[in-house]
Amino acid sequence: MLKFVVYVVVLGICFDQGLTQGASENLGGPPGRPGKRGVPGQKGEVGEKGMKGEAGAPAPKGTNQLKETTKPENGWYAPNNGYQYKVITTTLTWQESRRSCQNMGADLAAVGMRNLSVRRNLATALFRTSTLTWIGLSDLDYDGQWVWVDEVPATEETAAWLPGEPNDGRYSRCAHINYKTPKYQANDVPCSGRRYNALCEKPINDLC
């Protein structure tokens, strides 16, 4: 009888150890597969529309340099450089041309002739028929020393000569501009032996 009791006790202990070992082995096993993703939630409502912004002020209207600002009154053209210009279409000598410009309160063109952009604008606006035109450049005061009528000395920076000009010495003392050349450059010729149109120039604030 005693042996039977001992046997039952031992059997119970072994059974408990087996359960404990099985549980430990189950805890250390591979992880299970993840479950399926849930159904996505419903889309939220659209927010209220923002208020419309105020319209900006209109931009100022641009100016056309030749069409709107080159035609003051009485035939004078003003290419936005502070001066206005007019062509004398009667062919005259250089001295006669200068006197004609001075009679209009102007002089032969000088300031604008020192600027390629102005020469180009004037060529577009004024010189549709004439090409050879007197300008305010000569060496009448001192032979070989070319000076503009506004007393600015002619240098490489202030005078746009044709290649090789001036080249005619003491007999060619006055300059005309040739609007057939790409940069509207000057050439020296005799002041009295040639007759051309003339380009007059005066300040923009003088519209007489």
JSON list of C-alpha atoms in Angstrom, two decimals:
[
{"chain": "A", "resi": 1, "resn": "MET", "atom": "CA", "xyz": [0.00, 0.00, 0.00]},
{"chain": "A", "resi": 2, "resn": "LEU", "atom": "CA", "xyz": [2.81, 2.38, 0.89]},
{"chain": "A", "resi": 3, "resn": "LYS", "atom": "CA", "xyz": [4.50, 1.67, -2.44]},
{"chain": "A", "resi": 4, "resn": "PHE", "atom": "CA", "xyz": [1.31, 2.55, -4.27]},
{"chain": "A", "resi": 5, "resn": "VAL", "atom": "CA", "xyz": [1.04, 5.93, -2.54]},
{"chain": "A", "resi": 6, "resn": "VAL", "atom": "CA", "xyz": [4.67, 6.77, -3.33]},
{"chain": "A", "resi": 7, "resn": "TYR", "atom": "CA", "xyz": [4.11, 5.83, -6.97]},
{"chain": "A", "resi": 8, "resn": "VAL", "atom": "CA", "xyz": [1.08, 8.12, -7.29]},
{"chain": "A", "resi": 9, "resn": "VAL", "atom": "CA", "xyz": [2.98, 11.07, -5.74]},
{"chain": "A", "resi": 10, "resn": "VAL", "atom": "CA", "xyz": [5.92, 10.62, -8.10]},
{"chain": "A", "resi": 11, "resn": "LEU", "atom": "CA", "xyz": [3.61, 10.34, -11.06]},
{"chain": "A", "resi": 12, "resn": "GLY", "atom": "CA", "xyz": [1.91, 13.62, -10.15]},
{"chain": "A", "resi": 13, "resn": "ILE", "atom": "CA", "xyz": [5.20, 15.47, -9.85]},
{"chain": "A", "resi": 14, "resn": "CYS", "atom": "CA", "xyz": [6.31, 14.27, -13.24]},
{"chain": "A", "resi": 15, "resn": "PHE", "atom": "CA", "xyz": [2.99, 15.29, -14.76]},
{"chain": "A", "resi": 16, "resn": "ASP", "atom": "CA", "xyz": [3.34, 18.83, -13.35]},
{"chain": "A", "resi": 17, "resn": "GLN", "atom": "CA", "xyz": [6.90, 19.15, -14.72]},
{"chain": "A", "resi": 18, "resn": "GLY", "atom": "CA", "xyz": [5.70, 18.07, -18.15]},
{"chain": "A", "resi": 19, "resn": "LEU", "atom": "CA", "xyz": [3.02, 20.71, -18.20]},
{"chain": "A", "resi": 20, "resn": "THR", "atom": "CA", "xyz": [5.51, 23.37, -17.13]},
{"chain": "A", "resi": 21, "resn": "GLN", "atom": "CA", "xyz": [8.04, 22.35, -19.76]},
{"chain": "A", "resi": 22, "resn": "GLY", "atom": "CA", "xyz": [5.37, 22.31, -22.50]},
{"chain": "A", "resi": 23, "resn": "ALA", "atom": "CA", "xyz": [4.22, 25.75, -21.57]},
{"chain": "A", "resi": 24, "resn": "SER", "atom": "CA", "xyz": [7.80, 27.04, -21.72]},
{"chain": "A", "resi": 25, "resn": "GLU", "atom": "CA", "xyz": [8.32, 25.49, -25.13]},
{"chain": "A", "resi": 26, "resn": "ASN", "atom": "CA", "xyz": [5.07, 27.02, -26.42]},
{"chain": "A", "resi": 27, "resn": "LEU", "atom": "CA", "xyz": [6.15, 30.49, -25.22]},
{"chain": "A", "resi": 28, "resn": "GLY", "atom": "CA", "xyz": [9.42, 30.23, -27.17]},
{"chain": "A", "resi": 29, "resn": "GLY", "atom": "CA", "xyz": [7.81, 29.17, -30.46]},
{"chain": "A", "resi": 30, "resn": "PRO", "atom": "CA", "xyz": [7.70, 31.28, -33.68]},
{"chain": "A", "resi": 31, "resn": "PRO", "atom": "CA", "xyz": [5.36, 34.34, -33.72]},
{"chain": "A", "resi": 32, "resn": "GLY", "atom": "CA", "xyz": [2.00, 34.00, -35.38]},
{"chain": "A", "resi": 33, "resn": "ARG", "atom": "CA", "xyz": [1.12, 35.65, -38.79]},
{"chain": "A", "resi": 34, "resn": "PRO", "atom": "CA", "xyz": [-0.26, 39.23, -38.61]},
{"chain": "A", "resi": 35, "resn": "GLY", "atom": "CA", "xyz": [-3.97, 39.66, -38.95]},
{"chain": "A", "resi": 36, "resn": "LYS", "atom": "CA", "xyz": [-5.69, 41.29, -41.94]},
{"chain": "A", "resi": 37, "resn": "ARG", "atom": "CA", "xyz": [-5.76, 45.15, -42.22]},
{"chain": "A", "resi": 38, "resn": "GLY", "atom": "CA", "xyz": [-8.98, 46.68, -41.08]},
{"chain": "A", "resi": 39, "resn": "VAL", "atom": "CA", "xyz": [-11.40, 48.46, -43.44]},
{"chain": "A", "resi": 40, "resn": "PRO", "atom": "CA", "xyz": [-10.36, 52.20, -43.94]},
{"chain": "A", "resi": 41, "resn": "GLY", "atom": "CA", "xyz": [-12.51, 54.80, -42.27]},
{"chain": "A", "resi": 42, "resn": "GLN", "atom": "CA", "xyz": [-14.85, 57.12, -44.13]},
{"chain": "A", "resi": 43, "resn": "LYS", "atom": "CA", "xyz": [-13.43, 60.29, -45.84]},
{"chain": "A", "resi": 44, "resn": "GLY", "atom": "CA", "xyz": [-13.85, 63.47, -43.82]},
{"chain": "A", "resi": 45, "resn": "GLU", "atom": "CA", "xyz": [-16.02, 66.35, -45.04]},
{"chain": "A", "resi": 46, "resn": "VAL", "atom": "CA", "xyz": [-14.48, 69.10, -47.27]},
{"chain": "A", "resi": 47, "resn": "GLY", "atom": "CA", "xyz": [-13.76, 72.34, -45.40]},
{"chain": "A", "resi": 48, "resn": "GLU", "atom": "CA", "xyz": [-15.47, 75.61, -46.29]},
{"chain": "A", "resi": 49, "resn": "LYS", "atom": "CA", "xyz": [-14.11, 77.57, -49.28]},
{"chain": "A", "resi": 50, "resn": "GLY", "atom": "CA", "xyz": [-11.96, 80.61, -48.39]},
{"chain": "A", "resi": 51, "resn": "MET", "atom": "CA", "xyz": [-13.00, 84.15, -49.30]},
{"chain": "A", "resi": 52, "resn": "LYS", "atom": "CA", "xyz": [-11.83, 85.52, -52.66]},
{"chain": "A", "resi": 53, "resn": "GLY", "atom": "CA", "xyz": [-9.02, 88.09, -52.41]},
{"chain": "A", "resi": 54, "resn": "GLU", "atom": "CA", "xyz": [-9.41, 91.62, -53.67]},
{"chain": "A", "resi": 55, "resn": "ALA", "atom": "CA", "xyz": [-8.18, 92.41, -57.20]},
{"chain": "A", "resi": 56, "resn": "GLY", "atom": "CA", "xyz": [-4.88, 94.28, -57.41]},
{"chain": "A", "resi": 57, "resn": "ALA", "atom": "CA", "xyz": [-4.57, 97.72, -58.89]},
{"chain": "A", "resi": 58, "resn": "PRO", "atom": "CA", "xyz": [-3.97, 97.73, -62.68]},
{"chain": "A", "resi": 59, "resn": "ALA", "atom": "CA", "xyz": [-0.35, 98.22, -63.79]},
{"chain": "A", "resi": 60, "resn": "PRO", "atom": "CA", "xyz": [0.46, 101.58, -65.39]},
{"chain": "A", "resi": 61, "resn": "LYS", "atom": "CA", "xyz": [0.30, 101.54, -69.16]},
{"chain": "A", "resi": 62, "resn": "GLY", "atom": "CA", "xyz": [3.73, 101.30, -70.77]},
{"chain": "A", "resi": 63, "resn": "THR", "atom": "CA", "xyz": [5.04, 103.97, -73.07]},
{"chain": "A", "resi": 64, "resn": "ASN", "atom": "CA", "xyz": [6.14, 103.38, -76.61]},
{"chain": "A", "resi": 65, "resn": "GLN", "atom": "CA", "xyz": [9.45, 105.20, -76.90]},
{"chain": "A", "resi": 66, "resn": "LEU", "atom": "CA", "xyz": [8.96, 106.18, -80.52]},
{"chain": "A", "resi": 67, "resn": "LYS", "atom": "CA", "xyz": [5.20, 106.38, -80.99]},
{"chain": "A", "resi": 68, "resn": "GLU", "atom": "CA", "xyz": [4.17, 108.14, -77.77]},
{"chain": "A", "resi": 69, "resn": "THR", "atom": "CA", "xyz": [7.15, 110.20, -76.67]},
{"chain": "A", "resi": 70, "resn": "THR", "atom": "CA", "xyz": [8.97, 111.08, -79.88]},
{"chain": "A", "resi": 71, "resn": "LYS", "atom": "CA", "xyz": [6.27, 113.37, -81.21]},
{"chain": "A", "resi": 72, "resn": "PRO", "atom": "CA", "xyz": [5.83, 116.53, -79.19]},
{"chain": "A", "resi": 73, "resn": "GLU", "atom": "CA", "xyz": [4.20, 119.35, -81.08]},
{"chain": "A", "resi": 74, "resn": "ASN", "atom": "CA", "xyz": [5.32, 120.99, -84.31]},
{"chain": "A", "resi": 75, "resn": "GLY", "atom": "CA", "xyz": [7.42, 118.15, -85.70]},
{"chain": "A", "resi": 76, "resn": "TRP", "atom": "CA", "xyz": [10.11, 117.78, -83.03]},
{"chain": "A", "resi": 77, "resn": "TYR", "atom": "CA", "xyz": [11.04, 114.24, -81.98]},
{"chain": "A", "resi": 78, "resn": "ALA", "atom": "CA", "xyz": [12.13, 113.42, -78.42]},
{"chain": "A", "resi": 79, "resn": "PRO", "atom": "CA", "xyz": [13.80, 110.01, -77.96]},
{"chain": "A", "resi": 80, "resn": "ASN", "atom": "CA", "xyz": [13.86, 110.15, -74.13]},
{"chain": "A", "resi": 81, "resn": "ASN", "atom": "CA", "xyz": [17.31, 111.69, -73.69]},
{"chain": "A", "resi": 82, "resn": "GLY", "atom": "CA", "xyz": [16.24, 115.17, -72.61]},
{"chain": "A", "resi": 83, "resn": "TYR", "atom": "CA", "xyz": [16.52, 116.63, -76.13]},
{"chain": "A", "resi": 84, "resn": "GLN", "atom": "CA", "xyz": [14.32, 116.89, -79.18]},
{"chain": "A", "resi": 85, "resn": "TYR", "atom": "CA", "xyz": [15.24, 116.71, -82.84]},
{"chain": "A", "resi": 86, "resn": "LYS", "atom": "CA", "xyz": [14.07, 117.95, -86.19]},
{"chain": "A", "resi": 87, "resn": "VAL", "atom": "CA", "xyz": [15.37, 117.33, -89.70]},
{"chain": "A", "resi": 88, "resn": "ILE", "atom": "CA", "xyz": [15.85, 120.22, -92.11]},
{"chain": "A", "resi": 89, "resn": "THR", "atom": "CA", "xyz": [14.99, 118.61, -95.42]},
{"chain": "A", "resi": 90, "resn": "THR", "atom": "CA", "xyz": [16.30, 121.50, -97.55]},
{"chain": "A", "resi": 91, "resn": "THR", "atom": "CA", "xyz": [19.85, 120.68, -98.62]},
{"chain": "A", "resi": 92, "resn": "LEU", "atom": "CA", "xyz": [22.31, 123.30, -97.35]},
{"chain": "A", "resi": 93, "resn": "THR", "atom": "CA", "xyz": [25.98, 123.72, -96.56]},
{"chain": "A", "resi": 94, "resn": "TRP", "atom": "CA", "xyz": [27.15, 123.01, -93.00]},
{"chain": "A", "resi": 95, "resn": "GLN", "atom": "CA", "xyz": [27.26, 126.70, -92.03]},
{"chain": "A", "resi": 96, "resn": "GLU", "atom": "CA", "xyz": [23.83, 127.37, -93.58]},
{"chain": "A", "resi": 97, "resn": "SER", "atom": "CA", "xyz": [22.41, 124.36, -91.77]},
{"chain": "A", "resi": 98, "resn": "ARG", "atom": "CA", "xyz": [23.73, 125.55, -88.43]},
{"chain": "A", "resi": 99, "resn": "ARG", "atom": "CA", "xyz": [22.21, 128.99, -88.92]},
{"chain": "A", "resi": 100, "resn": "SER", "atom": "CA", "xyz": [18.86, 127.40, -89.79]},
{"chain": "A", "resi": 101, "resn": "CYS", "atom": "CA", "xyz": [18.92, 125.34, -86.59]},
{"chain": "A", "resi": 102, "resn": "GLN", "atom": "CA", "xyz": [19.89, 128.40, -84.52]},
{"chain": "A", "resi": 103, "resn": "ASN", "atom": "CA", "xyz": [16.98, 130.34, -86.01]},
{"chain": "A", "resi": 104, "resn": "MET", "atom": "CA", "xyz": [14.71, 127.73, -84.39]},
{"chain": "A", "resi": 105, "resn": "GLY", "atom": "CA", "xyz": [16.41, 128.07, -81.00]},
{"chain": "A", "resi": 106, "resn": "ALA", "atom": "CA", "xyz": [18.46, 124.92, -81.59]},
{"chain": "A", "resi": 107, "resn": "ASP", "atom": "CA", "xyz": [21.85, 123.90, -82.97]},
{"chain": "A", "resi": 108, "resn": "LEU", "atom": "CA", "xyz": [23.20, 121.09, -85.10]},
{"chain": "A", "resi": 109, "resn": "ALA", "atom": "CA", "xyz": [22.85, 117.79, -83.22]},
{"chain": "A", "resi": 110, "resn": "ALA", "atom": "CA", "xyz": [25.64, 116.96, -80.79]},
{"chain": "A", "resi": 111, "resn": "VAL", "atom": "CA", "xyz": [24.45, 115.33, -77.53]},
{"chain": "A", "resi": 112, "resn": "GLY", "atom": "CA", "xyz": [22.34, 112.65, -79.19]},
{"chain": "A", "resi": 113, "resn": "MET", "atom": "CA", "xyz": [25.03, 111.87, -81.73]},
{"chain": "A", "resi": 114, "resn": "ARG", "atom": "CA", "xyz": [27.28, 110.63, -78.93]},
{"chain": "A", "resi": 115, "resn": "ASN", "atom": "CA", "xyz": [24.80, 107.87, -78.06]},
{"chain": "A", "resi": 116, "resn": "LEU", "atom": "CA", "xyz": [24.24, 104.88, -80.35]},
{"chain": "A", "resi": 117, "resn": "SER", "atom": "CA", "xyz": [20.78, 104.17, -78.94]},
{"chain": "A", "resi": 118, "resn": "VAL", "atom": "CA", "xyz": [19.62, 107.70, -79.70]},
{"chain": "A", "resi": 119, "resn": "ARG", "atom": "CA", "xyz": [21.11, 107.57, -83.20]},
{"chain": "A", "resi": 120, "resn": "ARG", "atom": "CA", "xyz": [19.25, 104.32, -83.80]},
{"chain": "A", "resi": 121, "resn": "ASN", "atom": "CA", "xyz": [15.94, 105.76, -82.56]},
{"chain": "A", "resi": 122, "resn": "LEU", "atom": "CA", "xyz": [16.34, 108.85, -84.70]},
{"chain": "A", "resi": 123, "resn": "ALA", "atom": "CA", "xyz": [17.15, 106.71, -87.72]},
{"chain": "A", "resi": 124, "resn": "THR", "atom": "CA", "xyz": [13.88, 104.82, -87.23]},
{"chain": "A", "resi": 125, "resn": "ALA", "atom": "CA", "xyz": [11.76, 107.88, -86.54]},
{"chain": "A", "resi": 126, "resn": "LEU", "atom": "CA", "xyz": [13.21, 110.52, -88.87]},
{"chain": "A", "resi": 127, "resn": "PHE", "atom": "CA", "xyz": [15.47, 109.23, -91.60]},
{"chain": "A", "resi": 128, "resn": "ARG", "atom": "CA", "xyz": [13.17, 107.43, -93.97]},
{"chain": "A", "resi": 129, "resn": "THR", "atom": "CA", "xyz": [14.23, 109.29, -97.12]},
{"chain": "A", "resi": 130, "resn": "SER", "atom": "CA", "xyz": [17.49, 111.10, -96.31]},
{"chain": "A", "resi": 131, "resn": "THR", "atom": "CA", "xyz": [20.67, 109.33, -95.30]},
{"chain": "A", "resi": 132, "resn": "LEU", "atom": "CA", "xyz": [23.47, 111.95, -95.40]},
{"chain": "A", "resi": 133, "resn": "THR", "atom": "CA", "xyz": [22.80, 114.60, -92.77]},
{"chain": "A", "resi": 134, "resn": "TRP", "atom": "CA", "xyz": [24.89, 117.36, -91.22]},
{"chain": "A", "resi": 135, "resn": "ILE", "atom": "CA", "xyz": [25.61, 117.07, -87.48]},
{"chain": "A", "resi": 136, "resn": "GLY", "atom": "CA", "xyz": [27.25, 119.48, -85.03]},
{"chain": "A", "resi": 137, "resn": "LEU", "atom": "CA", "xyz": [30.86, 118.31, -85.38]},
{"chain": "A", "resi": 138, "resn": "SER", "atom": "CA", "xyz": [33.75, 120.16, -87.08]},
{"chain": "A", "resi": 139, "resn": "ASP", "atom": "CA", "xyz": [37.39, 121.25, -86.74]},
{"chain": "A", "resi": 140, "resn": "LEU", "atom": "CA", "xyz": [36.76, 124.76, -88.04]},
{"chain": "A", "resi": 141, "resn": "ASP", "atom": "CA", "xyz": [38.23, 126.44, -84.95]},
{"chain": "A", "resi": 142, "resn": "TYR", "atom": "CA", "xyz": [41.47, 124.42, -84.89]},
{"chain": "A", "resi": 143, "resn": "ASP", "atom": "CA", "xyz": [42.54, 122.30, -87.83]},
{"chain": "A", "resi": 144, "resn": "GLY", "atom": "CA", "xyz": [42.67, 118.65, -86.85]},
{"chain": "A", "resi": 145, "resn": "GLN", "atom": "CA", "xyz": [40.97, 119.17, -83.48]},
{"chain": "A", "resi": 146, "resn": "TRP", "atom": "CA", "xyz": [37.39, 118.02, -83.87]},
{"chain": "A", "resi": 147, "resn": "VAL", "atom": "CA", "xyz": [34.93, 119.56, -81.43]},
{"chain": "A", "resi": 148, "resn": "TRP", "atom": "CA", "xyz": [31.15, 119.32, -81.06]},
{"chain": "A", "resi": 149, "resn": "VAL", "atom": "CA", "xyz": [29.09, 122.53, -81.22]},
{"chain": "A", "resi": 150, "resn": "ASP", "atom": "CA", "xyz": [28.45, 122.19, -77.45]},
{"chain": "A", "resi": 151, "resn": "GLU", "atom": "CA", "xyz": [32.27, 122.40, -77.01]},
{"chain": "A", "resi": 152, "resn": "VAL", "atom": "CA", "xyz": [32.78, 118.74, -76.11]},
{"chain": "A", "resi": 153, "resn": "PRO", "atom": "CA", "xyz": [36.04, 117.48, -77.70]},
{"chain": "A", "resi": 154, "resn": "ALA", "atom": "CA", "xyz": [35.64, 114.59, -80.13]},
{"chain": "A", "resi": 155, "resn": "THR", "atom": "CA", "xyz": [37.45, 111.47, -78.85]},
{"chain": "A", "resi": 156, "resn": "GLU", "atom": "CA", "xyz": [37.13, 107.76, -79.47]},
{"chain": "A", "resi": 157, "resn": "GLU", "atom": "CA", "xyz": [34.48, 107.71, -76.73]},
{"chain": "A", "resi": 158, "resn": "THR", "atom": "CA", "xyz": [32.49, 110.75, -77.91]},
{"chain": "A", "resi": 159, "resn": "ALA", "atom": "CA", "xyz": [32.60, 110.48, -81.71]},
{"chain": "A", "resi": 160, "resn": "ALA", "atom": "CA", "xyz": [31.52, 107.50, -83.81]},
{"chain": "A", "resi": 161, "resn": "TRP", "atom": "CA", "xyz": [33.51, 107.80, -87.04]},
{"chain": "A", "resi": 162, "resn": "LEU", "atom": "CA", "xyz": [33.39, 105.48, -90.01]},
{"chain": "A", "resi": 163, "resn": "PRO", "atom": "CA", "xyz": [36.51, 103.27, -90.17]},
{"chain": "A", "resi": 164, "resn": "GLY", "atom": "CA", "xyz": [39.51, 105.35, -91.24]},
{"chain": "A", "resi": 165, "resn": "GLU", "atom": "CA", "xyz": [37.77, 108.71, -90.69]},
{"chain": "A", "resi": 166, "resn": "PRO", "atom": "CA", "xyz": [38.43, 111.59, -90.42]},
{"chain": "A", "resi": 167, "resn": "ASN", "atom": "CA", "xyz": [40.90, 111.34, -93.29]},
{"chain": "A", "resi": 168, "resn": "ASP", "atom": "CA", "xyz": [40.56, 114.29, -95.68]},
{"chain": "A", "resi": 169, "resn": "GLY", "atom": "CA", "xyz": [42.80, 116.80, -93.92]},
{"chain": "A", "resi": 170, "resn": "ARG", "atom": "CA", "xyz": [42.29, 120.54, -94.03]},
{"chain": "A", "resi": 171, "resn": "TYR", "atom": "CA", "xyz": [39.78, 120.45, -96.88]},
{"chain": "A", "resi": 172, "resn": "SER", "atom": "CA", "xyz": [37.22, 118.36, -95.02]},
{"chain": "A", "resi": 173, "resn": "ARG", "atom": "CA", "xyz": [36.41, 120.28, -91.86]},
{"chain": "A", "resi": 174, "resn": "CYS", "atom": "CA", "xyz": [32.77, 119.32, -91.16]},
{"chain": "A", "resi": 175, "resn": "ALA", "atom": "CA", "xyz": [31.02, 116.04, -90.40]},
{"chain": "A", "resi": 176, "resn": "HIS", "atom": "CA", "xyz": [27.85, 114.45, -91.64]},
{"chain": "A", "resi": 177, "resn": "ILE", "atom": "CA", "xyz": [26.27, 111.24, -90.43]},
{"chain": "A", "resi": 178, "resn": "ASN", "atom": "CA", "xyz": [25.49, 108.36, -92.74]},
{"chain": "A", "resi": 179, "resn": "TYR", "atom": "CA", "xyz": [22.31, 106.48, -91.82]},
{"chain": "A", "resi": 180, "resn": "LYS", "atom": "CA", "xyz": [23.12, 103.69, -94.25]},
{"chain": "A", "resi": 181, "resn": "THR", "atom": "CA", "xyz": [25.94, 102.47, -91.99]},
{"chain": "A", "resi": 182, "resn": "PRO", "atom": "CA", "xyz": [25.17, 99.88, -89.29]},
{"chain": "A", "resi": 183, "resn": "LYS", "atom": "CA", "xyz": [26.00, 102.22, -86.39]},
{"chain": "A", "resi": 184, "resn": "TYR", "atom": "CA", "xyz": [25.09, 105.51, -88.10]},
{"chain": "A", "resi": 185, "resn": "GLN", "atom": "CA", "xyz": [28.67, 106.74, -88.15]},
{"chain": "A", "resi": 186, "resn": "ALA", "atom": "CA", "xyz": [30.22, 110.06, -89.18]},
{"chain": "A", "resi": 187, "resn": "ASN", "atom": "CA", "xyz": [32.37, 111.09, -92.13]},
{"chain": "A", "resi": 188, "resn": "ASP", "atom": "CA", "xyz": [34.37, 114.29, -92.72]},
{"chain": "A", "resi": 189, "resn": "VAL", "atom": "CA", "xyz": [33.69, 116.30, -95.88]},
{"chain": "A", "resi": 190, "resn": "PRO", "atom": "CA", "xyz": [34.18, 119.91, -97.09]},
{"chain": "A", "resi": 191, "resn": "CYS", "atom": "CA", "xyz": [31.86, 122.28, -95.23]},
{"chain": "A", "resi": 192, "resn": "SER", "atom": "CA", "xyz": [30.89, 124.37, -98.24]},
{"chain": "A", "resi": 193, "resn": "GLY", "atom": "CA", "xyz": [31.38, 121.97, -101.11]},
{"chain": "A", "resi": 194, "resn": "ARG", "atom": "CA", "xyz": [28.57, 119.63, -100.09]},
{"chain": "A", "resi": 195, "resn": "ARG", "atom": "CA", "xyz": [24.88, 120.19, -99.47]},
{"chain": "A", "resi": 196, "resn": "TYR", "atom": "CA", "xyz": [22.95, 117.85, -97.21]},
{"chain": "A", "resi": 197, "resn": "ASN", "atom": "CA", "xyz": [19.95, 117.75, -94.93]},
{"chain": "A", "resi": 198, "resn": "ALA", "atom": "CA", "xyz": [20.61, 118.76, -91.32]},
{"chain": "A", "resi": 199, "resn": "LEU", "atom": "CA", "xyz": [19.65, 117.44, -87.90]},
{"chain": "A", "resi": 200, "resn": "CYS", "atom": "CA", "xyz": [18.78, 120.12, -85.33]},
{"chain": "A", "resi": 201, "resn": "GLU", "atom": "CA", "xyz": [18.77, 119.54, -81.57]},
{"chain": "A", "resi": 202, "resn": "LYS", "atom": "CA", "xyz": [17.48, 121.51, -78.57]},
{"chain": "A", "resi": 203, "resn": "PRO", "atom": "CA", "xyz": [16.48, 120.77, -74.95]},
{"chain": "A", "resi": 204, "resn": "ILE", "atom": "CA", "xyz": [13.14, 119.06, -74.43]},
{"chain": "A", "resi": 205, "resn": "ASN", "atom": "CA", "xyz": [11.79, 121.87, -72.22]},
{"chain": "A", "resi": 206, "resn": "ASP", "atom": "CA", "xyz": [11.93, 124.29, -75.15]},
{"chain": "A", "resi": 207, "resn": "LEU", "atom": "CA", "xyz": [9.02, 123.55, -77.47]},
{"chain": "A", "resi": 208, "resn": "CYS", "atom": "CA", "xyz": [9.09, 126.82, -79.37]}
]
